[in-house]
PDB file of C-alpha atoms in Angstrom:
ATOM      1  CA  MET A   1      -2.672  -0.262 -25.809  1.00 76.00           C
ATOM      2  CA  TRP A   2      -6.428   0.330 -26.103  1.00 79.00           C
ATOM      3  CA  THR A   3      -6.980  -3.278 -27.185  1.00 83.00           C
ATOM      4  CA  GLY A   4      -4.922  -4.673 -24.330  1.00 80.00           C
ATOM      5  CA  ASN A   5      -6.819  -2.572 -21.823  1.00 83.00           C
ATOM      6  CA  ASN A   6     -10.181  -3.746 -23.128  1.00 88.00           C
ATOM      7  CA  VAL A   7      -9.102  -7.389 -23.291  1.00 90.00           C
ATOM      8  CA  THR A   8      -8.080  -7.418 -19.628  1.00 92.00           C
ATOM      9  CA  ARG A   9     -11.077  -5.414 -18.377  1.00 92.00           C
ATOM     10  CA  PRO A  10     -13.380  -8.441 -17.758  1.00 93.00           C
ATOM     11  CA  PHE A  11     -10.633 -10.173 -15.768  1.00 94.00           C
ATOM     12  CA  ARG A  12     -10.066  -7.068 -13.652  1.00 94.00           C
ATOM     13  CA  VAL A  13     -13.796  -6.711 -12.969  1.00 95.00           C
ATOM     14  CA  VAL A  14     -14.148 -10.378 -11.995  1.00 96.00           C
ATOM     15  CA  GLY A  15     -11.026 -10.169  -9.842  1.00 96.00           C
ATOM     16  CA  ALA A  16     -12.382  -7.149  -7.990  1.00 96.00           C
ATOM     17  CA  ALA A  17     -15.745  -8.868  -7.474  1.00 97.00           C
ATOM     18  CA  VAL A  18     -14.054 -11.992  -6.103  1.00 97.00           C
ATOM     19  CA  LEU A  19     -11.670 -10.125  -3.804  1.00 97.00           C
ATOM     20  CA  ALA A  20     -14.201  -7.636  -2.384  1.00 97.00           C
ATOM     21  CA  PRO A  21     -15.761 -10.037   0.174  1.00 97.00           C
ATOM     22  CA  VAL A  22     -12.321 -11.292   1.240  1.00 97.00           C
ATOM     23  CA  ILE A  23     -11.047  -7.759   1.813  1.00 96.00           C
ATOM     24  CA  ASP A  24     -14.265  -6.850   3.638  1.00 97.00           C
ATOM     25  CA  ARG A  25     -13.907  -9.826   6.006  1.00 98.00           C
ATOM     26  CA  GLY A  26     -10.274  -8.938   6.644  1.00 97.00           C
ATOM     27  CA  LEU A  27     -11.077  -5.329   7.479  1.00 97.00           C
ATOM     28  CA  LYS A  28     -13.964  -6.414   9.688  1.00 98.00           C
ATOM     29  CA  GLY A  29     -11.640  -8.800  11.539  1.00 97.00           C
ATOM     30  CA  ILE A  30      -9.064  -6.052  12.110  1.00 97.00           C
ATOM     31  CA  GLN A  31     -11.819  -3.727  13.299  1.00 97.00           C
ATOM     32  CA  GLU A  32     -13.099  -6.279  15.825  1.00 97.00           C
ATOM     33  CA  LYS A  33      -9.666  -7.345  17.119  1.00 97.00           C
ATOM     34  CA  LEU A  34      -8.502  -3.772  17.668  1.00 97.00           C
ATOM     35  CA  ASN A  35     -11.926  -2.466  18.798  1.00 97.00           C
ATOM     36  CA  LEU A  36     -11.943   0.240  16.138  1.00 96.00           C
ATOM     37  CA  PRO A  37     -15.140   2.290  15.699  1.00 96.00           C
ATOM     38  CA  SER A  38     -15.483   1.591  11.961  1.00 95.00           C
ATOM     39  CA  GLN A  39     -13.936  -0.233   9.030  1.00 96.00           C
ATOM     40  CA  MET A  40     -12.601   3.095   7.769  1.00 97.00           C
ATOM     41  CA  TYR A  41     -10.127   3.107  10.656  1.00 97.00           C
ATOM     42  CA  ALA A  42      -9.093  -0.453   9.823  1.00 97.00           C
ATOM     43  CA  PHE A  43      -8.583   0.548   6.190  1.00 97.00           C
ATOM     44  CA  ALA A  44      -6.560   3.607   7.227  1.00 98.00           C
ATOM     45  CA  LEU A  45      -4.376   1.411   9.443  1.00 97.00           C
ATOM     46  CA  VAL A  46      -3.738  -1.105   6.670  1.00 97.00           C
ATOM     47  CA  LEU A  47      -3.014   1.694   4.204  1.00 97.00           C
ATOM     48  CA  ALA A  48      -0.616   3.416   6.618  1.00 97.00           C
ATOM     49  CA  LEU A  49       1.244   0.162   7.282  1.00 96.00           C
ATOM     50  CA  TRP A  50       1.450  -0.575   3.565  1.00 95.00           C
ATOM     51  CA  LEU A  51       2.773   2.916   2.812  1.00 95.00           C
ATOM     52  CA  LEU A  52       5.339   2.579   5.599  1.00 94.00           C
ATOM     53  CA  TYR A  53       6.472  -0.753   4.176  1.00 93.00           C
ATOM     54  CA  ALA A  54       6.629   0.663   0.645  1.00 92.00           C
ATOM     55  CA  SER A  55       8.654   3.672   1.730  1.00 90.00           C
ATOM     56  CA  GLN A  56      11.126   1.455   3.586  1.00 88.00           C
ATOM     57  CA  SER A  57      11.584  -0.822   0.602  1.00 79.00           C
ATOM     58  CA  LEU A  58      12.429   2.214  -1.555  1.00 76.00           C
ATOM     59  CA  VAL A  59      15.249   3.181   0.799  1.00 70.00           C
ATOM     60  CA  TYR A  60      16.908  -0.227   0.667  1.00 64.00           C
TER      61      TYR A  60
END
């Protein structure tokens, strides 16, 4: 398990570095479209919607 974790670590780091600007642009777009005061509100909205979706998929 330790070896597998360390083998995949560089891929996870690169993946996070590649996705960070994409996620940032998405949150900024949500913030601007909904006139939210900060990206934290956009993140909270996305998180709440994701949790709602996840909880509904557990029921069915």
